[in-house]
PDB file of N, CA and C and ligand atoms in Angstrom:
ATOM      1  N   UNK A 178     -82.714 130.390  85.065  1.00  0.00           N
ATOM      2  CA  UNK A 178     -84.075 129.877  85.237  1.00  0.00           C
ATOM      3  C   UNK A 178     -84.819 129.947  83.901  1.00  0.00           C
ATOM      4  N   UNK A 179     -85.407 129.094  83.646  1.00  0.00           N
ATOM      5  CA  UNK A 179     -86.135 128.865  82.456  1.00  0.00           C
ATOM      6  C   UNK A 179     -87.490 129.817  82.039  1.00  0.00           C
ATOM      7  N   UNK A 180     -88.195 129.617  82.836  1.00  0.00           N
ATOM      8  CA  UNK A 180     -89.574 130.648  82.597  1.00  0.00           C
ATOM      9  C   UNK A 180     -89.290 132.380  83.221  1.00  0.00           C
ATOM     10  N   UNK A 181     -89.448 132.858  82.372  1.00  0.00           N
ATOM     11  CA  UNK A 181     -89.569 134.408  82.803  1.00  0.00           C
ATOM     12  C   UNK A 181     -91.058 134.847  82.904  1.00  0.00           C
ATOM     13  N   UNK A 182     -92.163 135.696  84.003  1.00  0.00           N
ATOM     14  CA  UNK A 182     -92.802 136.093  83.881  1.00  0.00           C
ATOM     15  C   UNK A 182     -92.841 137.440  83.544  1.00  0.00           C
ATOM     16  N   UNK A 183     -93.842 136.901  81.799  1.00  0.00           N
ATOM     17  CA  UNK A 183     -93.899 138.439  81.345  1.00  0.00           C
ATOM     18  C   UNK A 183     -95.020 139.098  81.978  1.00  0.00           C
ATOM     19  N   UNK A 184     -95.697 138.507  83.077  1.00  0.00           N
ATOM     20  CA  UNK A 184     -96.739 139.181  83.329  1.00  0.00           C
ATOM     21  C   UNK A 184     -96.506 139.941  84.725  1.00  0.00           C
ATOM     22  N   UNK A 185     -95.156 139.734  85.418  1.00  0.00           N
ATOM     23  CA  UNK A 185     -94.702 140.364  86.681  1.00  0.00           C
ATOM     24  C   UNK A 185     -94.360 141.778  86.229  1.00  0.00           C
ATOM     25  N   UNK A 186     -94.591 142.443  87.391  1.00  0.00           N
ATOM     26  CA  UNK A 186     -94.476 143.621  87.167  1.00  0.00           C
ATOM     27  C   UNK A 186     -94.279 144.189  88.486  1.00  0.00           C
ATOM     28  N   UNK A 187     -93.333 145.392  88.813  1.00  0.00           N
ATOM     29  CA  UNK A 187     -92.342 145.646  89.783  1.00  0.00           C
ATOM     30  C   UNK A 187     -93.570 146.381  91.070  1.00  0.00           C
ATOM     31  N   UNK A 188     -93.169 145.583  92.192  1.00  0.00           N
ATOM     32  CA  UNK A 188     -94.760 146.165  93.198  1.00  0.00           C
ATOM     33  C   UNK A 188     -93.842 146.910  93.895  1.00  0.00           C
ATOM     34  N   UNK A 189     -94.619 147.911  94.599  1.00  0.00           N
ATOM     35  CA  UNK A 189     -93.568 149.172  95.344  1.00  0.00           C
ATOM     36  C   UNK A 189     -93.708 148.043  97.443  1.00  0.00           C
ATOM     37  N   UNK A 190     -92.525 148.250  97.532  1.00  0.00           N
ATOM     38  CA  UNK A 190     -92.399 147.767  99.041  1.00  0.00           C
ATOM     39  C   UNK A 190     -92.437 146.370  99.093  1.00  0.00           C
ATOM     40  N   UNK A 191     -92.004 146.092  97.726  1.00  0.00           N
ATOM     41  CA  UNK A 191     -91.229 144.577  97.890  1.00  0.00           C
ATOM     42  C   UNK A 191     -90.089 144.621  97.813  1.00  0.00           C
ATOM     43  N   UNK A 192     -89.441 143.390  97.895  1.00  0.00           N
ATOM     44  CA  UNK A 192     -88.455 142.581  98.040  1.00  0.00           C
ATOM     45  C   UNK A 192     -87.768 141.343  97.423  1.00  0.00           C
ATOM     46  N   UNK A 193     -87.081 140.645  97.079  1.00  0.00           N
ATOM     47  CA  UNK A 193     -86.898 139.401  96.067  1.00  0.00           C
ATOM     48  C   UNK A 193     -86.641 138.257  97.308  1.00  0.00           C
ATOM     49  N   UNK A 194     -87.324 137.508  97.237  1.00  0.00           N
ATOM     50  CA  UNK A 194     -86.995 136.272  97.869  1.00  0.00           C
ATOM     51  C   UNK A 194     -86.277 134.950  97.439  1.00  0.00           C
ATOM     52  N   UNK A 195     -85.491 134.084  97.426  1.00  0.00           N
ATOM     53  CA  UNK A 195     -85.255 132.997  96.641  1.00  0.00           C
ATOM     54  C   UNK A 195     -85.703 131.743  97.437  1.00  0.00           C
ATOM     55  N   UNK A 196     -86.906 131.146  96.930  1.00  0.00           N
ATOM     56  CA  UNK A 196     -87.435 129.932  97.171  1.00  0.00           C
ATOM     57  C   UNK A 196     -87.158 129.035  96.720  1.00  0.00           C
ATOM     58  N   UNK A 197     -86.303 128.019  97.654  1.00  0.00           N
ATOM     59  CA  UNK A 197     -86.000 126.781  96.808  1.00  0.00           C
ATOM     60  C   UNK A 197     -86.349 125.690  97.639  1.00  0.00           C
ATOM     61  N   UNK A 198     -86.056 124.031  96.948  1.00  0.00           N
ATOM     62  CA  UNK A 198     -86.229 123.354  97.751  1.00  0.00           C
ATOM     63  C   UNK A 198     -85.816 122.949  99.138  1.00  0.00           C
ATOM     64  N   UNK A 199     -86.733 122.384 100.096  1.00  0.00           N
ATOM     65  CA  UNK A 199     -86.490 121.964 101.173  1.00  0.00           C
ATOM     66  C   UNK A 199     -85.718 120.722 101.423  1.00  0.00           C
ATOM     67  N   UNK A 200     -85.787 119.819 100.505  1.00  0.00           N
ATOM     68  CA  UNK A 200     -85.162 119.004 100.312  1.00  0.00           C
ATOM     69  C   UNK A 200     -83.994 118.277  99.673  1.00  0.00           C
ATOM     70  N   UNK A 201     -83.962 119.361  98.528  1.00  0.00           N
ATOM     71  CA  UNK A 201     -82.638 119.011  97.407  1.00  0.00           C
ATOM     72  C   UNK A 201     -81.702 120.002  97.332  1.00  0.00           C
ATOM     73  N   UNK A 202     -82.430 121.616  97.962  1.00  0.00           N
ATOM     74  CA  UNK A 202     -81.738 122.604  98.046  1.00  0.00           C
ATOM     75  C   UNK A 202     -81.907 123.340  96.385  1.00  0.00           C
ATOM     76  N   UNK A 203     -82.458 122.956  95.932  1.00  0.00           N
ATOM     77  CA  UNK A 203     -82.511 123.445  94.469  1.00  0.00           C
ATOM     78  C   UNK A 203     -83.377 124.911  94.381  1.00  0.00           C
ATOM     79  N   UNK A 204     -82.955 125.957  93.736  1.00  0.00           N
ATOM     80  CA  UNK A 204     -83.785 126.547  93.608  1.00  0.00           C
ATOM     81  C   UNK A 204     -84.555 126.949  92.711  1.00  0.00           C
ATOM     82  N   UNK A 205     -85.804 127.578  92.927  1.00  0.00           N
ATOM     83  CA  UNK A 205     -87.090 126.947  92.607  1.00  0.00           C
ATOM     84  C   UNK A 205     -87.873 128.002  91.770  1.00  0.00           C
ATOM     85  N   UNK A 206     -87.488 129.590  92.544  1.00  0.00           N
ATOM     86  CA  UNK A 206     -88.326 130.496  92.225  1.00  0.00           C
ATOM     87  C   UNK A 206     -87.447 131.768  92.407  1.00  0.00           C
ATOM     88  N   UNK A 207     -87.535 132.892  91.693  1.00  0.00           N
ATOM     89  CA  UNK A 207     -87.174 134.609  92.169  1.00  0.00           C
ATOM     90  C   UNK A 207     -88.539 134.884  92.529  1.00  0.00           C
ATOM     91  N   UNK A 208     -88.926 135.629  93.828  1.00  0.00           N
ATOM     92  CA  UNK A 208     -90.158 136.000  94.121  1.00  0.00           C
ATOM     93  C   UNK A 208     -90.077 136.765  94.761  1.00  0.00           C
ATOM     94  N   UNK A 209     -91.226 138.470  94.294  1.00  0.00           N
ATOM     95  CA  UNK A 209     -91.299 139.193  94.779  1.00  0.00           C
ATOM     96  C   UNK A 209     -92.441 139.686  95.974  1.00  0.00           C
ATOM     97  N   UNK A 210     -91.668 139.243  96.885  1.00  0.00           N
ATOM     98  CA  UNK A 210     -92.424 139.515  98.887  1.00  0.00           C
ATOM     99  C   UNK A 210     -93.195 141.092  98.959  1.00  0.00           C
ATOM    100  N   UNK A 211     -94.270 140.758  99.354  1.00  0.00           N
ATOM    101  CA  UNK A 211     -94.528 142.426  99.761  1.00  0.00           C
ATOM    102  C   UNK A 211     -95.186 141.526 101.171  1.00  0.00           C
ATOM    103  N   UNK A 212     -94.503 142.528 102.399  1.00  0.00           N
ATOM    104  CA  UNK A 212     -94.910 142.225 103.844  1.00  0.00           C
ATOM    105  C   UNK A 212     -93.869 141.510 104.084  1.00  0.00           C
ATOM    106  N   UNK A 213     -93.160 141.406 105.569  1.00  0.00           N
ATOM    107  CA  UNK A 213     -92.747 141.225 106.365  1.00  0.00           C
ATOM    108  C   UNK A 213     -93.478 139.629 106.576  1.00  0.00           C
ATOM    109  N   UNK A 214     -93.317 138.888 107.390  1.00  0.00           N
ATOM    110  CA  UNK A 214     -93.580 137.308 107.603  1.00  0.00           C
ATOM    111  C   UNK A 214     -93.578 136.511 106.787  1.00  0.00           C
ATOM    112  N   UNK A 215     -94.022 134.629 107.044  1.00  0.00           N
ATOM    113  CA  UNK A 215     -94.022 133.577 106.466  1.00  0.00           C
ATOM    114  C   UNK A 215     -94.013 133.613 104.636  1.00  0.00           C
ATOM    115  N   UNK A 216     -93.671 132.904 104.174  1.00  0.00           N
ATOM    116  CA  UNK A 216     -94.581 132.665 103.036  1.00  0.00           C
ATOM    117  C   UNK A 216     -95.444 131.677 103.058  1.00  0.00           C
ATOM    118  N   UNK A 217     -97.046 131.970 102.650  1.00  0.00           N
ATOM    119  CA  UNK A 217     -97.381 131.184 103.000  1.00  0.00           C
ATOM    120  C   UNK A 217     -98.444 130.781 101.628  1.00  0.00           C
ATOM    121  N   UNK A 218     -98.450 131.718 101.031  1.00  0.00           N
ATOM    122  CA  UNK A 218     -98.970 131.736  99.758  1.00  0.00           C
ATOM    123  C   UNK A 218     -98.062 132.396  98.430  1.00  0.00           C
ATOM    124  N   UNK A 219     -97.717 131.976  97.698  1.00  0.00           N
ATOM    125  CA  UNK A 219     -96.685 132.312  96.775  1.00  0.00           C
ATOM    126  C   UNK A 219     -97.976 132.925  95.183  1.00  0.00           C
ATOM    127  N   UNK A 220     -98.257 133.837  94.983  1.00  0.00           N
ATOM    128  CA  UNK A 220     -99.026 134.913  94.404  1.00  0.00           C
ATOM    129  C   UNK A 220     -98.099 134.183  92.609  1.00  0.00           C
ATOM    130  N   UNK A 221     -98.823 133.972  91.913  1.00  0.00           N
ATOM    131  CA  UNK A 221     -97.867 133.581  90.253  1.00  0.00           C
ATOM    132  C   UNK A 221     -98.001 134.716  89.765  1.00  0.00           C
ATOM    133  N   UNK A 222     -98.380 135.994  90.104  1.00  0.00           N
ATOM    134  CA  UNK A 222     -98.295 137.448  89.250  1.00  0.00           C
ATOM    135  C   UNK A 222     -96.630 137.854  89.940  1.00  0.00           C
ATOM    136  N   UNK A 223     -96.839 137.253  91.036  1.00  0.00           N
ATOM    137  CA  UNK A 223     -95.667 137.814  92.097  1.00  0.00           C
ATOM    138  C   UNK A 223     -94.200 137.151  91.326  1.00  0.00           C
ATOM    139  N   UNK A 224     -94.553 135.874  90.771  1.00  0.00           N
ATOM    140  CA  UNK A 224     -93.239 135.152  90.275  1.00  0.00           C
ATOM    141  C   UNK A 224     -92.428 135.417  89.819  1.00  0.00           C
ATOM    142  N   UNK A 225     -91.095 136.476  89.334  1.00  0.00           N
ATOM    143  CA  UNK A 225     -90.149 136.755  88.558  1.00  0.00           C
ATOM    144  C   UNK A 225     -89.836 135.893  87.390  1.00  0.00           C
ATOM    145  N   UNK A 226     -89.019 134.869  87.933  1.00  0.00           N
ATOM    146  CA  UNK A 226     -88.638 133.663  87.312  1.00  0.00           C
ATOM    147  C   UNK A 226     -88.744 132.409  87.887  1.00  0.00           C
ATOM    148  N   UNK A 227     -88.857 131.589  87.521  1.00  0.00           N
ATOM    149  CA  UNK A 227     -88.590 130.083  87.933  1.00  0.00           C
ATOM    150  C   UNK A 227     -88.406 129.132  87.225  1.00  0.00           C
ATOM    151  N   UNK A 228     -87.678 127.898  87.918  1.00  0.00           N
ATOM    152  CA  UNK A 228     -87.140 126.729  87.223  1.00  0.00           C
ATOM    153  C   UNK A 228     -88.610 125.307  86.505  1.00  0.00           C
ATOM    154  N   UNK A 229     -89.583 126.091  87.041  1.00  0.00           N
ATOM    155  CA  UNK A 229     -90.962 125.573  86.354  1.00  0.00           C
ATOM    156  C   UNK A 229     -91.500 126.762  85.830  1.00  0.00           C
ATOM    157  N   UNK A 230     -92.230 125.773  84.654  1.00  0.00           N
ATOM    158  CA  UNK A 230     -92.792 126.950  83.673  1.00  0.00           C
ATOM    159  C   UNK A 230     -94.349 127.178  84.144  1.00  0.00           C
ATOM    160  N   UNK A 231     -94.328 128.018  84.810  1.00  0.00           N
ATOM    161  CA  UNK A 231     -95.480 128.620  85.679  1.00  0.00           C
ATOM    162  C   UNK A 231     -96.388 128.876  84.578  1.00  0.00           C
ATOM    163  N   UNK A 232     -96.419 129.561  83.386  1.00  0.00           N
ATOM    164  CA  UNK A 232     -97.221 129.814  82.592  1.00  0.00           C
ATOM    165  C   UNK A 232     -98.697 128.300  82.348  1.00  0.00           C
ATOM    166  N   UNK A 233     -97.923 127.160  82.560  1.00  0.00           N
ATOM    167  CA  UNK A 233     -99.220 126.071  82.305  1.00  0.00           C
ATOM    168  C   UNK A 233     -99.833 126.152  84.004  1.00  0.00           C
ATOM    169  N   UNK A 234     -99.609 126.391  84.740  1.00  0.00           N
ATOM    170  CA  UNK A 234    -100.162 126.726  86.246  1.00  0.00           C
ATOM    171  C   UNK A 234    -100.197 125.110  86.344  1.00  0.00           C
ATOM    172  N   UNK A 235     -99.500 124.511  86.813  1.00  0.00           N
ATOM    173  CA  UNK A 235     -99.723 123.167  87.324  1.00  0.00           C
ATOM    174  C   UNK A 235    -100.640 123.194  88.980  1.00  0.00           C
ATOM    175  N   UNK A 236    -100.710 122.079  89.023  1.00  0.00           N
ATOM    176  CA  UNK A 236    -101.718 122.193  89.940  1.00  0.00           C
ATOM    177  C   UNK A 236    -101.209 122.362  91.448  1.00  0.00           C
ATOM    178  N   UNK A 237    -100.461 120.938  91.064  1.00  0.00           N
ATOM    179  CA  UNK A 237     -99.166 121.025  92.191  1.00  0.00           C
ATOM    180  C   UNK A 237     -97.723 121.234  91.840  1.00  0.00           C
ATOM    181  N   UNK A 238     -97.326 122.033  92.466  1.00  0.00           N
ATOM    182  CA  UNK A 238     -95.856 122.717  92.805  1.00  0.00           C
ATOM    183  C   UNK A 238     -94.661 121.659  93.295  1.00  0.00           C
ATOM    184  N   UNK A 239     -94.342 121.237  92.288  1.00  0.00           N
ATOM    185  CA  UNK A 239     -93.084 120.204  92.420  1.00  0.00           C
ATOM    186  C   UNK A 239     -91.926 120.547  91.993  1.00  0.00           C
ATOM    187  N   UNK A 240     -91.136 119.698  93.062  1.00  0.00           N
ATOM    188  CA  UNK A 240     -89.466 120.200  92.320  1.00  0.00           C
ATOM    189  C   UNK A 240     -89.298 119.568  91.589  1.00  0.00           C
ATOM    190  N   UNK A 241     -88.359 119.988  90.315  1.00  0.00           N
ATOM    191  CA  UNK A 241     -88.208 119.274  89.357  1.00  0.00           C
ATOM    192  C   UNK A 241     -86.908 118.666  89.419  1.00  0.00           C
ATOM    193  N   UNK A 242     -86.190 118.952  90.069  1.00  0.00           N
ATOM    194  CA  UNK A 242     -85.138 117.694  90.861  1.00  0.00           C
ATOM    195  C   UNK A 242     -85.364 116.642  91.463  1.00  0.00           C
ATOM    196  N   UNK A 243     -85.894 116.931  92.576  1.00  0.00           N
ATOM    197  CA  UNK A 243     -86.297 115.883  93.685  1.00  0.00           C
ATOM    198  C   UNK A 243     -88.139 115.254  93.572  1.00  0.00           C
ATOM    199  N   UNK A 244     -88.917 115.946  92.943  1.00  0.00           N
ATOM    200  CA  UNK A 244     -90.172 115.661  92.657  1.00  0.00           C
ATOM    201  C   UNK A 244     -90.913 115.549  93.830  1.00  0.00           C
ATOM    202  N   UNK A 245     -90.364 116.610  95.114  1.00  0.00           N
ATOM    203  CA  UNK A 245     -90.906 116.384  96.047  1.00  0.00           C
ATOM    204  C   UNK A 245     -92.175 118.048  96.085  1.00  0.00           C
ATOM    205  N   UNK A 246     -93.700 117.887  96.709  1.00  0.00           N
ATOM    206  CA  UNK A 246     -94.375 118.896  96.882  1.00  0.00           C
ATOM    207  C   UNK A 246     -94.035 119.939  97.468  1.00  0.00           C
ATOM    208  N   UNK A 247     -94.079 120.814  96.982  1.00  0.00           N
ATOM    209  CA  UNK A 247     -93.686 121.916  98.026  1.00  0.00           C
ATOM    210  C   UNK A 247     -94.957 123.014  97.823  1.00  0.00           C
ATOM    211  N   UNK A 248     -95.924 122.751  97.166  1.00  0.00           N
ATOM    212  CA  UNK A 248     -97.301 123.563  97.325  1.00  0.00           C
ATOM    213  C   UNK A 248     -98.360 123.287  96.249  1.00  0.00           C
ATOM    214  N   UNK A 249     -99.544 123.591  96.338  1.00  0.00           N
ATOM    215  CA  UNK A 249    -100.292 123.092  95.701  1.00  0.00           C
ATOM    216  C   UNK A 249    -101.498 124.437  95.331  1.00  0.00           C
ATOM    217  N   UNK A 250    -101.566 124.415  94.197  1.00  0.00           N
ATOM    218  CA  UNK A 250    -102.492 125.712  93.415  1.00  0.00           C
ATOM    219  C   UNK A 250    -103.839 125.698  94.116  1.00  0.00           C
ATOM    220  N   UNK A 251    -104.082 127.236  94.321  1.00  0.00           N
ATOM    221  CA  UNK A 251    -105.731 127.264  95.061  1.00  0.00           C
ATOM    222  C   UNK A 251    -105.938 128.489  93.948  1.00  0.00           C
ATOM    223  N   UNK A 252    -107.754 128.820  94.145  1.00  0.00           N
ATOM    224  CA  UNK A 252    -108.238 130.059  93.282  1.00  0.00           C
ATOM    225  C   UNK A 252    -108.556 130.810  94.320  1.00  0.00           C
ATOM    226  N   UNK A 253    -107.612 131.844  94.613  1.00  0.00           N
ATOM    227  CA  UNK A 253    -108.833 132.567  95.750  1.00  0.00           C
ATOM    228  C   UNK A 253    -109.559 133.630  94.880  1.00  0.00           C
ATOM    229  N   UNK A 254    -111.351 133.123  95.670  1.00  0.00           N
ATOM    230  CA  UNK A 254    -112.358 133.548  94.312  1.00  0.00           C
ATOM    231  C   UNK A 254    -112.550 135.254  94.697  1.00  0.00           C
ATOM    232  N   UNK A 255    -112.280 136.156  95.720  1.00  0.00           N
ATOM    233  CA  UNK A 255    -112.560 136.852  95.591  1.00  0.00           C
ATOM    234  C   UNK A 255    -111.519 137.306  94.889  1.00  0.00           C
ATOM    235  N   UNK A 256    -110.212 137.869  94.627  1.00  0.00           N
ATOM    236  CA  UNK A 256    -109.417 138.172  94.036  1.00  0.00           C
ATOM    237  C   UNK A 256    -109.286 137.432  92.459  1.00  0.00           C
ATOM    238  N   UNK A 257    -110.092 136.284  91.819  1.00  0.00           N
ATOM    239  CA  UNK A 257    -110.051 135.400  91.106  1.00  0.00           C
ATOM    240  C   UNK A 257    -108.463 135.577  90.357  1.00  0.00           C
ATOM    241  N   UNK A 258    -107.467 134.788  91.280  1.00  0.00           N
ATOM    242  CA  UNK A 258    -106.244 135.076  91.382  1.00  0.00           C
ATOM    243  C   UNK A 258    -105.814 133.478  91.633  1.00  0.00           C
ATOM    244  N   UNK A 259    -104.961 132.950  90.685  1.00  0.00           N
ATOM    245  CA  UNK A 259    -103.731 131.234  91.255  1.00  0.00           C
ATOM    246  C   UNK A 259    -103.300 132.094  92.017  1.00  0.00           C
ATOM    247  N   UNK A 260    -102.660 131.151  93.064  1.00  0.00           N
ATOM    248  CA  UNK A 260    -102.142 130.968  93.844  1.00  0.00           C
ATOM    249  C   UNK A 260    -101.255 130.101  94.463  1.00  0.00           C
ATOM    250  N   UNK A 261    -100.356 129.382  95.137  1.00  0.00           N
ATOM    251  CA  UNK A 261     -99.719 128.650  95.614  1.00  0.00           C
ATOM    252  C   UNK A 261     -99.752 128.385  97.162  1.00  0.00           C
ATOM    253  N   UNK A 262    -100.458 127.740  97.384  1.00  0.00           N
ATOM    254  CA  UNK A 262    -100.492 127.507  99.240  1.00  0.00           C
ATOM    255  C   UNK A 262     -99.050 126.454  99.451  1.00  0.00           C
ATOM    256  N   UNK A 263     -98.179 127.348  99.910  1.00  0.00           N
ATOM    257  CA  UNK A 263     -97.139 126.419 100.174  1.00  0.00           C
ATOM    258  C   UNK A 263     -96.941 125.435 101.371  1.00  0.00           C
ATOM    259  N   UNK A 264     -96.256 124.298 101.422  1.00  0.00           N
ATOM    260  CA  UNK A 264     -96.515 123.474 102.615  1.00  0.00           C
ATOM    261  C   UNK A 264     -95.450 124.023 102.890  1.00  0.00           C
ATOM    262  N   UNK A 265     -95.580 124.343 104.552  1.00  0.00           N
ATOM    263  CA  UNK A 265     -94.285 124.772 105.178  1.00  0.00           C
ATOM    264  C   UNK A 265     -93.099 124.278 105.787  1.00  0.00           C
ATOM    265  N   UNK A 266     -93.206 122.851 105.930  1.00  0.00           N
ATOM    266  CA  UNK A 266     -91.951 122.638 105.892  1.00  0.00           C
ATOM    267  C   UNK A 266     -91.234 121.940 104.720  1.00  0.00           C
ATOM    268  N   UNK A 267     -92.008 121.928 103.649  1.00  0.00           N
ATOM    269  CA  UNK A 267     -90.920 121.572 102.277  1.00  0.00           C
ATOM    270  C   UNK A 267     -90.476 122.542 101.129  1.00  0.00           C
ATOM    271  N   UNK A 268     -90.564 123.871 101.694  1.00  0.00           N
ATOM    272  CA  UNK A 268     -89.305 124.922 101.252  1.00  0.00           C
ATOM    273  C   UNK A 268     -88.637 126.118 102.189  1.00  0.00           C
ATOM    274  N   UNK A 269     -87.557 126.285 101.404  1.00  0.00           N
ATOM    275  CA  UNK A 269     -86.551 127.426 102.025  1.00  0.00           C
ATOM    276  C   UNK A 269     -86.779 128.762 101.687  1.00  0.00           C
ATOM    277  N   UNK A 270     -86.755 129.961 101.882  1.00  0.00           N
ATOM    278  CA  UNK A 270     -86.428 131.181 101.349  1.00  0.00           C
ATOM    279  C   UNK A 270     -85.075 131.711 101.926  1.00  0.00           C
ATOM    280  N   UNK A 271     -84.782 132.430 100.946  1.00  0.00           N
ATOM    281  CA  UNK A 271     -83.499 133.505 101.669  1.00  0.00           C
ATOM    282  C   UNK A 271     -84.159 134.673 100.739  1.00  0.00           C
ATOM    283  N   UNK A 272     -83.669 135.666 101.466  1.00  0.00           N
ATOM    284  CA  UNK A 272     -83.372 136.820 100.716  1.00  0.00           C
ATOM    285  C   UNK A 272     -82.617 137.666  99.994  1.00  0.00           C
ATOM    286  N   UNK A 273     -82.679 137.494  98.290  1.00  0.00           N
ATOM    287  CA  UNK A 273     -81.306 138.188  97.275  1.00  0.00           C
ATOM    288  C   UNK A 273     -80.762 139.366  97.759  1.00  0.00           C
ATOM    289  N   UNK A 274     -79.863 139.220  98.278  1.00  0.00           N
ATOM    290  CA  UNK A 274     -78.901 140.601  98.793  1.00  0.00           C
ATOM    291  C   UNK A 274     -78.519 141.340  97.492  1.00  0.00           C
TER     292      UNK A 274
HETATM  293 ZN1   ZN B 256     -86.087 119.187  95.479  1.00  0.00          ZN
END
């Protein structure tokens, strides 16, 4: 994966997820889960690595294979934190064993 985040940093009672596309199967992201359920917001402090260079924060979250959406950047202002509101049915996760 191309972009490394130097700004991730290891959260206690996570987990690594691998998010990729829903559509091309490509994958997309290393991401570190804290909580049990959906993804439904993908956190860019949370990002490990990915095959987009997260550092320019695009607005929308595209694969760079298939160029299909798979989420689109919000600010949530109390946390004044990017974010990724992912659409849910155009990606996969598994979990890195
Ligand atoms: Zn794709």
């Amino acid at each position: 994966m191309i972009y490394k985040n130097p700004y991730c940093r290891k959260m206690k009672n996570s987990y690594i997820l691998i998010v990729s596309c829903g559509h091309c199967k490509t994958d997309i992201a290393r991401y570190q889960k804290v909580g049990r359920g959906n993804l439904l917001r993908m956190h860019i402090d949370r990002i490990i690595e990915g095959i987009i260079d997260f550092s320019k924060k695009p607005k929308a979250l595209l694969c760079p294979n298939c160029n299909e959406q798979l989420g689109t950047r919000i600010t949530l202002k109390r946390e004044k934190k990017d974010v990724y509101k992912m659409i849910r049915s155009a990606f996969n996760t598994r979990e890195e064993s």
